[in-house]
XYZ file of C-alpha atoms in Angstrom:
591
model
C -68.773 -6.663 20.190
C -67.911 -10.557 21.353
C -64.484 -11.392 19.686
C -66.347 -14.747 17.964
C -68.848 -11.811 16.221
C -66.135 -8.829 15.182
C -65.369 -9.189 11.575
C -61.641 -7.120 10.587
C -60.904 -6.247 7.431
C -58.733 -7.568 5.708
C -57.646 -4.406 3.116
C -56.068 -1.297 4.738
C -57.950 2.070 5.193
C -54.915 4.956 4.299
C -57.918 7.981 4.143
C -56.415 9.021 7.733
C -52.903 10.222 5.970
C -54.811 11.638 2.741
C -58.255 11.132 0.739
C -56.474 10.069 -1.877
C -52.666 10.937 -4.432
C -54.547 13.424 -6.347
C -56.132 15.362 -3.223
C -56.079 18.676 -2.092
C -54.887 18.140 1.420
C -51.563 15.908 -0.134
C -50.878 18.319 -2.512
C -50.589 20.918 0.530
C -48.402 18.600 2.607
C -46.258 18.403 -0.058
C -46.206 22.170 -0.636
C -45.825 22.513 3.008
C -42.450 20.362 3.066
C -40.967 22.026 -0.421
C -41.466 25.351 1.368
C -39.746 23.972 4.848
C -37.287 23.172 3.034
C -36.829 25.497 1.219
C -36.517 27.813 3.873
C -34.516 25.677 5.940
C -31.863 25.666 2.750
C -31.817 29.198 2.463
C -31.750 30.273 5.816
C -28.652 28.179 6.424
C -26.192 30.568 8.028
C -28.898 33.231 9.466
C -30.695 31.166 11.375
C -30.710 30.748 14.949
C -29.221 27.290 15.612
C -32.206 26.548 17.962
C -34.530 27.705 15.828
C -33.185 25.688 12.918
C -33.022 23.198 15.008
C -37.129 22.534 15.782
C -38.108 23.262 12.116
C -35.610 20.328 10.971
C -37.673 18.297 13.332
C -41.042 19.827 12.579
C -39.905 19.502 8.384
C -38.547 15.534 9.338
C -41.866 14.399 10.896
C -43.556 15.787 7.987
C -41.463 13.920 5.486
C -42.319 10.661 7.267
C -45.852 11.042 7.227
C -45.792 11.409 3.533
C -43.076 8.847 3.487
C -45.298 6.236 5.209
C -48.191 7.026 2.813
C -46.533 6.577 -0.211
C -44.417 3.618 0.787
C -47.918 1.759 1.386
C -49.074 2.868 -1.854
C -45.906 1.166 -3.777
C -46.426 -1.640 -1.873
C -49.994 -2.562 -2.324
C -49.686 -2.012 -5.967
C -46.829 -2.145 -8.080
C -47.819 -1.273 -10.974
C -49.202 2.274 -9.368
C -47.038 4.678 -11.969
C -48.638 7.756 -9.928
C -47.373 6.596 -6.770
C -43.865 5.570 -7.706
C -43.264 9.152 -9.131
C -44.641 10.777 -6.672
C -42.372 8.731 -4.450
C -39.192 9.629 -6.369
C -40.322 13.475 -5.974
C -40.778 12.898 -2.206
C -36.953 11.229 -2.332
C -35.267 14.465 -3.766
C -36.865 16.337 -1.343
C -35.582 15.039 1.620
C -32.731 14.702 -0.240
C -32.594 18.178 0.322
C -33.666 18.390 3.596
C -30.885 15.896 4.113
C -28.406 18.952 2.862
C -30.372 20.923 5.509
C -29.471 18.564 8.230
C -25.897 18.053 7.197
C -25.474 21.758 7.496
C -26.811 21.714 11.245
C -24.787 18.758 12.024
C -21.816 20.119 10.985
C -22.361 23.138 13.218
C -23.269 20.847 16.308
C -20.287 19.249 15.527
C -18.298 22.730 15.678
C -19.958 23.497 19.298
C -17.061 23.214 22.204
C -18.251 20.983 24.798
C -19.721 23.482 27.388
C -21.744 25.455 24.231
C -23.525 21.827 23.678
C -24.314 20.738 27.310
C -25.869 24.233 26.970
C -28.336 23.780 24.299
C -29.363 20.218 24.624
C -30.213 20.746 28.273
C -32.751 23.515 27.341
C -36.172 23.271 27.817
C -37.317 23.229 23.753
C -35.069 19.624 23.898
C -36.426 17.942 26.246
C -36.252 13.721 25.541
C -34.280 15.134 22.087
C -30.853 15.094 23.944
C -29.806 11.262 22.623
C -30.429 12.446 19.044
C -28.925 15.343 18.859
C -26.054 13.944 20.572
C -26.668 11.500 17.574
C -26.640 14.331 15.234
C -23.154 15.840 16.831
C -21.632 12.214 16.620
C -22.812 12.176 12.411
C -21.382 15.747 11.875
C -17.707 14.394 12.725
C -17.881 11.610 10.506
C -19.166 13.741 7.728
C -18.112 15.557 4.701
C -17.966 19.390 4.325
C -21.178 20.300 4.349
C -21.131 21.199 0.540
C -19.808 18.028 -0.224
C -22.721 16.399 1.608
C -25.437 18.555 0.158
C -23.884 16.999 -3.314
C -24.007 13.503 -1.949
C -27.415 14.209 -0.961
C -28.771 15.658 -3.886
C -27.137 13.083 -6.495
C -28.739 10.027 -4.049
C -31.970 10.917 -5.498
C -31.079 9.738 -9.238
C -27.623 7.639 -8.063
C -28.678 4.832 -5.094
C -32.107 5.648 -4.421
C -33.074 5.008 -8.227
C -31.120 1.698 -7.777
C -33.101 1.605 -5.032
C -36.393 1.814 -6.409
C -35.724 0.070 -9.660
C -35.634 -3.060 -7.263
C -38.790 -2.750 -5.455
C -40.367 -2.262 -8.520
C -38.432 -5.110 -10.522
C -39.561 -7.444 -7.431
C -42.692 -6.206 -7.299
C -43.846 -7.012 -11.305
C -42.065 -10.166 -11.175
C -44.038 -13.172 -11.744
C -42.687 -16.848 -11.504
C -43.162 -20.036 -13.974
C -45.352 -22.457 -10.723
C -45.269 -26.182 -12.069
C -47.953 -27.539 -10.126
C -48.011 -31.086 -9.502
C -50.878 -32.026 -11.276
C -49.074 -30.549 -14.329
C -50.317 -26.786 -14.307
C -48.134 -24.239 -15.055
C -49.017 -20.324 -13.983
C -47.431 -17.577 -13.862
C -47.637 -16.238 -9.988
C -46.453 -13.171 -8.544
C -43.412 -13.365 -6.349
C -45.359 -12.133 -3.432
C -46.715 -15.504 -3.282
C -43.362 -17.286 -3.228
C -42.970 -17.659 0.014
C -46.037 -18.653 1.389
C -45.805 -22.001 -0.977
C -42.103 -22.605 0.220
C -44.181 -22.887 3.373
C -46.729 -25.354 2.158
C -46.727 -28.638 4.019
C -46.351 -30.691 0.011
C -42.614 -30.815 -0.931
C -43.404 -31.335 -4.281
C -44.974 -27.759 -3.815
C -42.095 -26.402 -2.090
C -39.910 -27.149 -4.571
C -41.690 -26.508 -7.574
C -41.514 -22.418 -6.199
C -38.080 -23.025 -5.139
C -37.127 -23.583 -8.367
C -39.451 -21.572 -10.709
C -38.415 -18.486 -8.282
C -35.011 -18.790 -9.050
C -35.845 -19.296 -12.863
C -37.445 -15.950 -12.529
C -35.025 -14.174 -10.651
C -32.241 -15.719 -13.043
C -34.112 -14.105 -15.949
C -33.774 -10.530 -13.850
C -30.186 -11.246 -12.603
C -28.026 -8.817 -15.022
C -30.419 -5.698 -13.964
C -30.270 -7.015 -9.901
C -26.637 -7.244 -9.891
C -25.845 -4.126 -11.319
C -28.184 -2.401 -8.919
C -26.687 -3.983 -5.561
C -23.363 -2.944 -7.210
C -24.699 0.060 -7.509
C -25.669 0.644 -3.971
C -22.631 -0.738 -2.424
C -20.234 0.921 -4.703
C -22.076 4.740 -4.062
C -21.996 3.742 -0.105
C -18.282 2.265 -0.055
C -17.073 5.614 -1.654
C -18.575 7.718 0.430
C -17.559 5.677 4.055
C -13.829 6.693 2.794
C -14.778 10.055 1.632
C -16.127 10.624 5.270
C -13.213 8.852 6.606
C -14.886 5.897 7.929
C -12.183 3.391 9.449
C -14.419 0.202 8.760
C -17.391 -0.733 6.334
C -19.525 -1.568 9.911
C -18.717 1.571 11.748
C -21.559 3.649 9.542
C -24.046 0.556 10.456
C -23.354 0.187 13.786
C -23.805 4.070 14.424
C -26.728 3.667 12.949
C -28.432 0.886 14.965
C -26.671 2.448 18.073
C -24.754 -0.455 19.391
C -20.661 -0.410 19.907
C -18.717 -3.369 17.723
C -17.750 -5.017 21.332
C -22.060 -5.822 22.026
C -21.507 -7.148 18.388
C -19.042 -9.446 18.951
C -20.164 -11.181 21.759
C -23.128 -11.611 19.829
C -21.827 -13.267 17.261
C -19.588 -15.377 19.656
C -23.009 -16.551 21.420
C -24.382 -17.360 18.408
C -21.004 -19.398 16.912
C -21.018 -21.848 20.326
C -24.640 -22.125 19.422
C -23.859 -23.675 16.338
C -24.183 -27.333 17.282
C -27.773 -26.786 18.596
C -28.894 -24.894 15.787
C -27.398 -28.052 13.127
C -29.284 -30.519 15.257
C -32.529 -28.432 15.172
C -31.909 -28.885 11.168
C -31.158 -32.676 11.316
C -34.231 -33.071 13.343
C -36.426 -31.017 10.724
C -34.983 -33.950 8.554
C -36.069 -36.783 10.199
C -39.489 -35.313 10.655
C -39.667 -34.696 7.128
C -38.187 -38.414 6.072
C -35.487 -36.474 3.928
C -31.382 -37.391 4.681
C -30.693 -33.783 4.530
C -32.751 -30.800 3.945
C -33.266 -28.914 0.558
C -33.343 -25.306 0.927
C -37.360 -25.228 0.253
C -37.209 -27.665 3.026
C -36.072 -25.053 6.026
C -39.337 -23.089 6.089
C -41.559 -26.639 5.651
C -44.654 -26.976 8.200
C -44.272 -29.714 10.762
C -46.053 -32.855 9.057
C -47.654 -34.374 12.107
C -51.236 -34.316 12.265
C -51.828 -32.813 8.736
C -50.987 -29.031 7.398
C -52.987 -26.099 9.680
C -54.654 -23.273 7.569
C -56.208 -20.395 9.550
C -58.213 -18.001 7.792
C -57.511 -14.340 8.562
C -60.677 -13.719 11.317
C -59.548 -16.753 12.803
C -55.882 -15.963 13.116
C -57.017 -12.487 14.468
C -58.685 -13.809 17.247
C -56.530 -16.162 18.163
C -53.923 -13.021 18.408
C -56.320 -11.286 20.498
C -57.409 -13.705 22.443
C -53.727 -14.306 23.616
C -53.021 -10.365 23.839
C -56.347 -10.679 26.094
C -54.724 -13.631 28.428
C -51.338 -11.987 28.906
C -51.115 -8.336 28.026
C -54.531 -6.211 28.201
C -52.822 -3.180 26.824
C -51.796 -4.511 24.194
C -54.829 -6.407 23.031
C -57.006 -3.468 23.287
C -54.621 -1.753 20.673
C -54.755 -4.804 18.185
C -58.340 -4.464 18.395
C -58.943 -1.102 17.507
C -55.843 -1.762 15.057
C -57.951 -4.673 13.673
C -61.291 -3.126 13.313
C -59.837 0.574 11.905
C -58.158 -1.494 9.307
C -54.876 -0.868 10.051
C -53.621 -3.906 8.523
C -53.226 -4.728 4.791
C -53.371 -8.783 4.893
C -55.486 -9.691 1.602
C -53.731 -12.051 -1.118
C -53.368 -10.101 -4.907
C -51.265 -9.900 -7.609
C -49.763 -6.628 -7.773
C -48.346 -6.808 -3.801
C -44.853 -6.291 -3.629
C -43.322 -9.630 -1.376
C -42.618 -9.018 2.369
C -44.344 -7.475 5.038
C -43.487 -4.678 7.362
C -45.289 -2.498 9.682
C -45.048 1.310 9.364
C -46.165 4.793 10.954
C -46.428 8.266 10.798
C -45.617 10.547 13.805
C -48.344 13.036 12.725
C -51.272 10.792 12.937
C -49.488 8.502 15.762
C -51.212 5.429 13.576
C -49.061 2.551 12.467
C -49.918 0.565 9.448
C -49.285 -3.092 8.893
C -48.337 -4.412 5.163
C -48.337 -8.185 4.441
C -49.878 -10.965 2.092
C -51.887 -13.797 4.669
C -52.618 -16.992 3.067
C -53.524 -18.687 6.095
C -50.044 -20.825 7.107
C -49.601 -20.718 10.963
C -46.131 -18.517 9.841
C -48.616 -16.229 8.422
C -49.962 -15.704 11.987
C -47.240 -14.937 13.835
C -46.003 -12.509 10.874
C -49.540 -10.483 11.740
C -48.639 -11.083 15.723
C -44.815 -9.828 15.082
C -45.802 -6.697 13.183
C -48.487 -5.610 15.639
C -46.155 -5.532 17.717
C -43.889 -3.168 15.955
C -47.222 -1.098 15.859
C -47.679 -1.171 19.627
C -44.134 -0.007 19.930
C -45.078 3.400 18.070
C -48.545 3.423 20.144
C -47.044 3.510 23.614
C -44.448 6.259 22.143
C -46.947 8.364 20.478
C -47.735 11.966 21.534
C -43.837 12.126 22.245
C -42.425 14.810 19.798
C -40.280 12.759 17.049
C -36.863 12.817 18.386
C -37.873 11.333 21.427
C -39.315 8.261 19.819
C -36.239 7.687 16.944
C -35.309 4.188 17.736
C -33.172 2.254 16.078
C -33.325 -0.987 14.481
C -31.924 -3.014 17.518
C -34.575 -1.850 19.280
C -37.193 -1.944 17.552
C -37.336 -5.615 16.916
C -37.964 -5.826 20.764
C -41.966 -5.492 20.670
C -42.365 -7.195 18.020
C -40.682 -10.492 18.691
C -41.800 -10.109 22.211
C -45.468 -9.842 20.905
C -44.555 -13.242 18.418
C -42.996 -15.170 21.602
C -46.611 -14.093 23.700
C -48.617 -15.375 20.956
C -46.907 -18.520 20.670
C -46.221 -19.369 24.056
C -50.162 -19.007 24.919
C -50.646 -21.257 22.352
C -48.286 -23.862 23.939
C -49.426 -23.598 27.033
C -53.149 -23.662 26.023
C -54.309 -27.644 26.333
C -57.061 -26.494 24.011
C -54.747 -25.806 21.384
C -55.297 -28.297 18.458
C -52.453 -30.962 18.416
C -51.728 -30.536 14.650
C -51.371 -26.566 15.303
C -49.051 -26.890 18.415
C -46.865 -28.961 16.171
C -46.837 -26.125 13.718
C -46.264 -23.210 16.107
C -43.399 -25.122 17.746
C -41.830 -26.068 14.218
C -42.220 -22.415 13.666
C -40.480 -21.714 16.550
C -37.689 -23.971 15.927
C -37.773 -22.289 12.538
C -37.288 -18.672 14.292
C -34.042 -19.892 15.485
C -32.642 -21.437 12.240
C -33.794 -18.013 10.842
C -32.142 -16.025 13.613
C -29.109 -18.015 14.720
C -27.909 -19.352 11.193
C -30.486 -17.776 8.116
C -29.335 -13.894 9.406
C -25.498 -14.711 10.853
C -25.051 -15.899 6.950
C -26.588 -12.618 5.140
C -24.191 -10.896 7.379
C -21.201 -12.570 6.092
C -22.331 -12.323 2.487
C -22.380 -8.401 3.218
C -19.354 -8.546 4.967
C -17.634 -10.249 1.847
C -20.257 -7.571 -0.509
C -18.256 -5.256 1.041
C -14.676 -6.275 0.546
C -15.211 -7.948 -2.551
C -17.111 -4.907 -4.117
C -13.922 -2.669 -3.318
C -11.327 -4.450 -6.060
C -14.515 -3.503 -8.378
C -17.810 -5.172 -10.005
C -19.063 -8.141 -9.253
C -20.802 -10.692 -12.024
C -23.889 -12.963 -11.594
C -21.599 -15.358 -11.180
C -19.635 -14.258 -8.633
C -21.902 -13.329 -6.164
C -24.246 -17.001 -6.909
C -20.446 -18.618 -5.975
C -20.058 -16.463 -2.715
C -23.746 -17.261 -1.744
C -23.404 -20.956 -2.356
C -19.706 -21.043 -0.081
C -21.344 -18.900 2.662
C -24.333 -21.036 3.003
C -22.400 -24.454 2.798
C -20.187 -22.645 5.807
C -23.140 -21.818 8.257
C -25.680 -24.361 7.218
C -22.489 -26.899 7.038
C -23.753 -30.792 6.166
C -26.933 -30.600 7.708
C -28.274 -29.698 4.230
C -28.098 -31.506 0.865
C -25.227 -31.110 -1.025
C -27.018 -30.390 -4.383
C -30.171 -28.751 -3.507
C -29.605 -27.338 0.043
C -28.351 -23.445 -1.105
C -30.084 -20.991 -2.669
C -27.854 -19.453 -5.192
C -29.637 -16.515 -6.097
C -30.680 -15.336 -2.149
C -28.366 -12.332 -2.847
C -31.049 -11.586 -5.905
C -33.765 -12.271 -4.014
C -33.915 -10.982 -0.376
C -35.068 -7.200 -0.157
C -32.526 -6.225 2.354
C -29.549 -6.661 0.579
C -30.914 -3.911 -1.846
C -32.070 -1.486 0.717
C -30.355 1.844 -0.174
C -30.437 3.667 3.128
C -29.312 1.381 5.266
C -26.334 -0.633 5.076
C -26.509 -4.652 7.154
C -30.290 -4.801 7.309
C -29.088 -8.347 9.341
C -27.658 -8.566 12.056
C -30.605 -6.443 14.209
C -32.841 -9.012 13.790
C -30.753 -11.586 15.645
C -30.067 -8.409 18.133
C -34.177 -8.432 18.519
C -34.921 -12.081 18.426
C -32.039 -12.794 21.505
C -33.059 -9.313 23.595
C -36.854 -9.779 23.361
C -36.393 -13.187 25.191
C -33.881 -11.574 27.986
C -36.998 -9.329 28.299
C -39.394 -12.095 28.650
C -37.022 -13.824 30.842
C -36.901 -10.279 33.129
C -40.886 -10.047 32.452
C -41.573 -13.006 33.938
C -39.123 -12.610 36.835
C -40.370 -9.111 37.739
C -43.954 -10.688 38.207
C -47.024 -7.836 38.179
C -44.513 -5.304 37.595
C -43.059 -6.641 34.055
C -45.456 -5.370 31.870
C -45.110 -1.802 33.378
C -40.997 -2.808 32.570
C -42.153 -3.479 29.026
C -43.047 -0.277 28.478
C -40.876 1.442 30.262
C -37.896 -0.068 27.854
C -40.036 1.103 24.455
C -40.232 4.459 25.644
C -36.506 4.517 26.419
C -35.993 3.191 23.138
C -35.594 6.444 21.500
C -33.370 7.949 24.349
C -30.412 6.086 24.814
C -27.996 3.620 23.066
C -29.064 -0.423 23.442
C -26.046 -0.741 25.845
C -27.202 2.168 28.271
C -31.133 1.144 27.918
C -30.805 -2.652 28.894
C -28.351 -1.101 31.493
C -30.164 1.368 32.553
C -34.059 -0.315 31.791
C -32.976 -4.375 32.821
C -29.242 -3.785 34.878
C -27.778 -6.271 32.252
C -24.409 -5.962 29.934
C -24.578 -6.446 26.455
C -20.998 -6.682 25.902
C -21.144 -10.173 28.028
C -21.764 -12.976 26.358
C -22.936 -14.609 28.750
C -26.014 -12.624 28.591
C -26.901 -13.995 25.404
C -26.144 -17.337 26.139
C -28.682 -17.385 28.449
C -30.910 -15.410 25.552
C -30.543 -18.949 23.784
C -30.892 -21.663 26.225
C -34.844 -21.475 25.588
C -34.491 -22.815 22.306
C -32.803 -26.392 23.861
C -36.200 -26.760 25.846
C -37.747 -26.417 22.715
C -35.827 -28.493 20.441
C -36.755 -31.007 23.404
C -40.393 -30.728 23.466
C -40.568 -30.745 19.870
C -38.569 -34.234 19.584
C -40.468 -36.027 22.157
């Protein structure tokens, strides 16, 4: 079929994980991971280690499949009942295969040196030596193993329920929209942020501030949930023994604290580029400073760009087509088996993400497209998380385990492809080239100043949360000083913060992970040292691109861009040079 002819849906298919909640074949997957468990539990000090071993990995894998399922079920319906029980039942049950794993990682742990070399370099662990290596590394840090299988099993009704009382608070909650010509309707948050992209400020701030009105209304409940989740994690990082609140996160996205730091250092000397991106956002928008509704505004030139979704999908492929044949033949047949859930409802919970199962080796893609040129690249970014798991697939799970430092690498590098062909393209509408370049800019005030400030919030969540609860008021005060310190004057002194970001932003409330931040910067810098690499590499970089997402689950970032690109992360200067793209377009955009 020509691309102009193919018609994709625009509502996800999920029949390949089950026929439905109430089937047959879910209610045997779920029989089939109580009794894994179960076994697994009881056979604790009998089994083979080995042995153990493969059915933790064989039990994990199915827990994610069901995971996947019922995460897109909460999300493309909040007010499914069925689903969000079902949901909590899957969450104590890998709360106790969590017990299961503690067990084993305590004994890997226990293993002298030679006894570990041993078993990781057998044949039944081939690719699997990074995480279990992983595994070892978590069984020091942890608790006795009865202490853990406590932790674990109290999660389920302690921060996990915190945890879900959020998604589904955020997910029912509607918002007072004033519209200018004098309507006011109720409109569910999912929609917030595709009208603080709308090209009428008016608009903008008219969500801006009937958001927060909402979210004010839910504050109490919000705030005692993130204290909540922080408290439970804070107490048990010192019942583990953990030296720092960032050791736990940075073990998990599998980077050391000196790659952090020069990060971050990059990023600070970038700070005067990233401030005069802002002040030129406020000349094109005729505004002295910015509001906060102002920072995700379209570029005004030419008129506002709406794509419709078949539209935006082809222009997607057609750039996949023009640069990367691999991966547009996977967006197609992404595209057209209706991998992608795109369609605007009430009911959505806000946010996108992409997700997969390692049974079926099928991603899915979650969002809410309302046609903004943002809205495009979104779809672009997430496919490329989904490519990610499509050139790791048919790899057994702990081969293909990356973490989150990685795995913003496809994606932005799919988001940079898209745009770039765009740029490039002297076909490409003058209004829209405006937009994608604004958007662009926009990346880097998201990246370079939006994330470095969530990650001092957290860092002050962190140490603020340990002399005890926090109010509403306290943690609207810490969001408005941390924003006036990164954003600095660039941004109005009485609208330009968001006060209630902290109540707002999912990641913050996310209860198995702690600094859902700072990767994305990681991902946003390293994709465009790829692309740099890529481009420098000629025919071969595409077979390079690859090569790194299958090494993604093998090694730490350090030893993979080593290893994959012969660069150091713990250089700055390497990330400098990550950045220096973003003064070429700062340049094109102001001429």
């Amino acid at each position: 079929m020509a691309l102009t002819e193919a018609v994709f849906p625009e509502r996800w298919d999920l029949s390949a994980y089950f026929p439905s909640l109430a089937s047959e074949a879910y209610r045997q997957a779920r029989q089939a991971l109580r009794a894994a468990v179960d076994e697994l539990v009881a056979g604790e000090e009998e089994t083979p280690l080995e042995e153990r071993l493969l059915a933790l990995e064989s039990a994990q894998a199915l827990g994610r499949h069901l995971g996947s399922y019922l995460g897109c079920l909460v999300a493309q319906d909040a007010h499914d009942v069925e689903a969000q029980k079902a949901q909590a039942s899957l969450q104590a049950e890998l709360a106790r295969l969590r017990r299961a794993f503690a067990h084993t990682e305590a004994q890997l742990a226990a293993l002298p040196d030679d006894a570990f070399r041993a078993l990781v370099t057998a044949p039944a662990f081939e690719e699997a030596q990074h995480q279990l290596g992983r595994m070892r590394t978590r069984g020091r840090k942890a608790m006795d193993p009865a202490r853990e299988a406590l932790a674990a099993a109290l999660s389920t009704d302690g921060i996990h329920a915190w945890g879900r009382l959020y998604t589904r608070t955020a997910g029912q909650l509607t918002f007072p929209m004033r519209w200018p010509d004098g309507r006011t309707e109720a409109v569910p948050m999912a929609q917030r942020r595709t009208l603080m992209e709308d090209g009428d400020r008016a608009l903008r701030r008219a969500a801006f501030v009937g958001g927060n009105e909402a979210w004010q209304s839910v504050a109490p409940t919000v705030a005692a949930g993130l204290n909540a989740i922080v408290g439970a994690r804070l107490t048990l990082q010192r019942e583990r023994g953990e030296a720092h609140y960032l050791d736990e996160a940075l073990r998990d996205s599998d980077i050391d604290r000196e790659t952090l730091t020069a990060l971050w250092h990059a990023v600070e000397e970038s700070r005067p580029l990233t401030h005069a991106i802002l002040q030129h956002k406020a000349r094109q928008l005729g505004v002295p400073r910015l509001g906060w509704y102002d920072l995700a505004a379209p570029a005004p030139q030419g008129g506002e760009v709406r794509i419709p979704y078949q539209d935006g999908c082809r222009s997607i492929l057609a750039a996949f087509e023009s640069r990367y044949p691999a991966l547009a033949r996977y967006t197609r047949d992404a595209l057209q088996r209706a991998h992608v859930e795109a369609e605007p409802r009430s009911g959505k919970s806000p946010g996108g993400f992409c997700t997969s199962s390692p049974l079926l080796a099928e991603s899915r893609i979650f969002m809410t497209y309302q046609g903004a040129p943002g809205d495009v690249q979104t779809l672009a970014h997430e496919l490329g998380h989904a490519f990610h798991n499509h050139v790791m697939g048919g790899r057994r799970l702990w081969a293909r385990q990356y973490t989150m430092t990685l795995a913003e690498t496809a994606s932005t590098f799919a988001e940079q492809l898209y745009t770039q062909t765009l740029l490039e393209d002297p076909s490409t509408p003058q209004a829209l080239r405006d937009q994608v370049l604004d958007t662009r800019l926009g990346k880097a005030i998201a990246f370079l100043l939006d994330i470095p400030m969530r990650f001092r919030f957290e860092s002050w969540l962190c140490e603020a949360r340990q002399e005890g609860e926090l109010g509403v008021e306290e943690l609207c005060a810490a969001m408005r000083r941390i924003q006036g310190e990164v954003f600095g004057e660039t941004m109005d002194p009485d609208e330009g913060s968001d006060p209630y970001f902290w109540a707002s932003k999912l990641h913050f409330h996310l209860s198995g992970i702690s600094f859902y931040n700072y990767p994305y910067t990681f991902g946003y810098l390293f994709s465009r040292g790829v692309w740099e690499r890529v481009a420098e590499a000629g025919d071969s970089g595409l077979a390079l691109v690859e090569e790194l997402l299958v090494a993604s689950g093998q090694g730490s970032a350090e030893q993979v861009a080593r290893e994959v690109l012969g660069v150091d992360l713990h250089d700055p200067a390497f990330w400098r040079g990550c950045i220096r793209h973003i003064e070429v377009d700062l340049a094109q955009a102001e001429r």
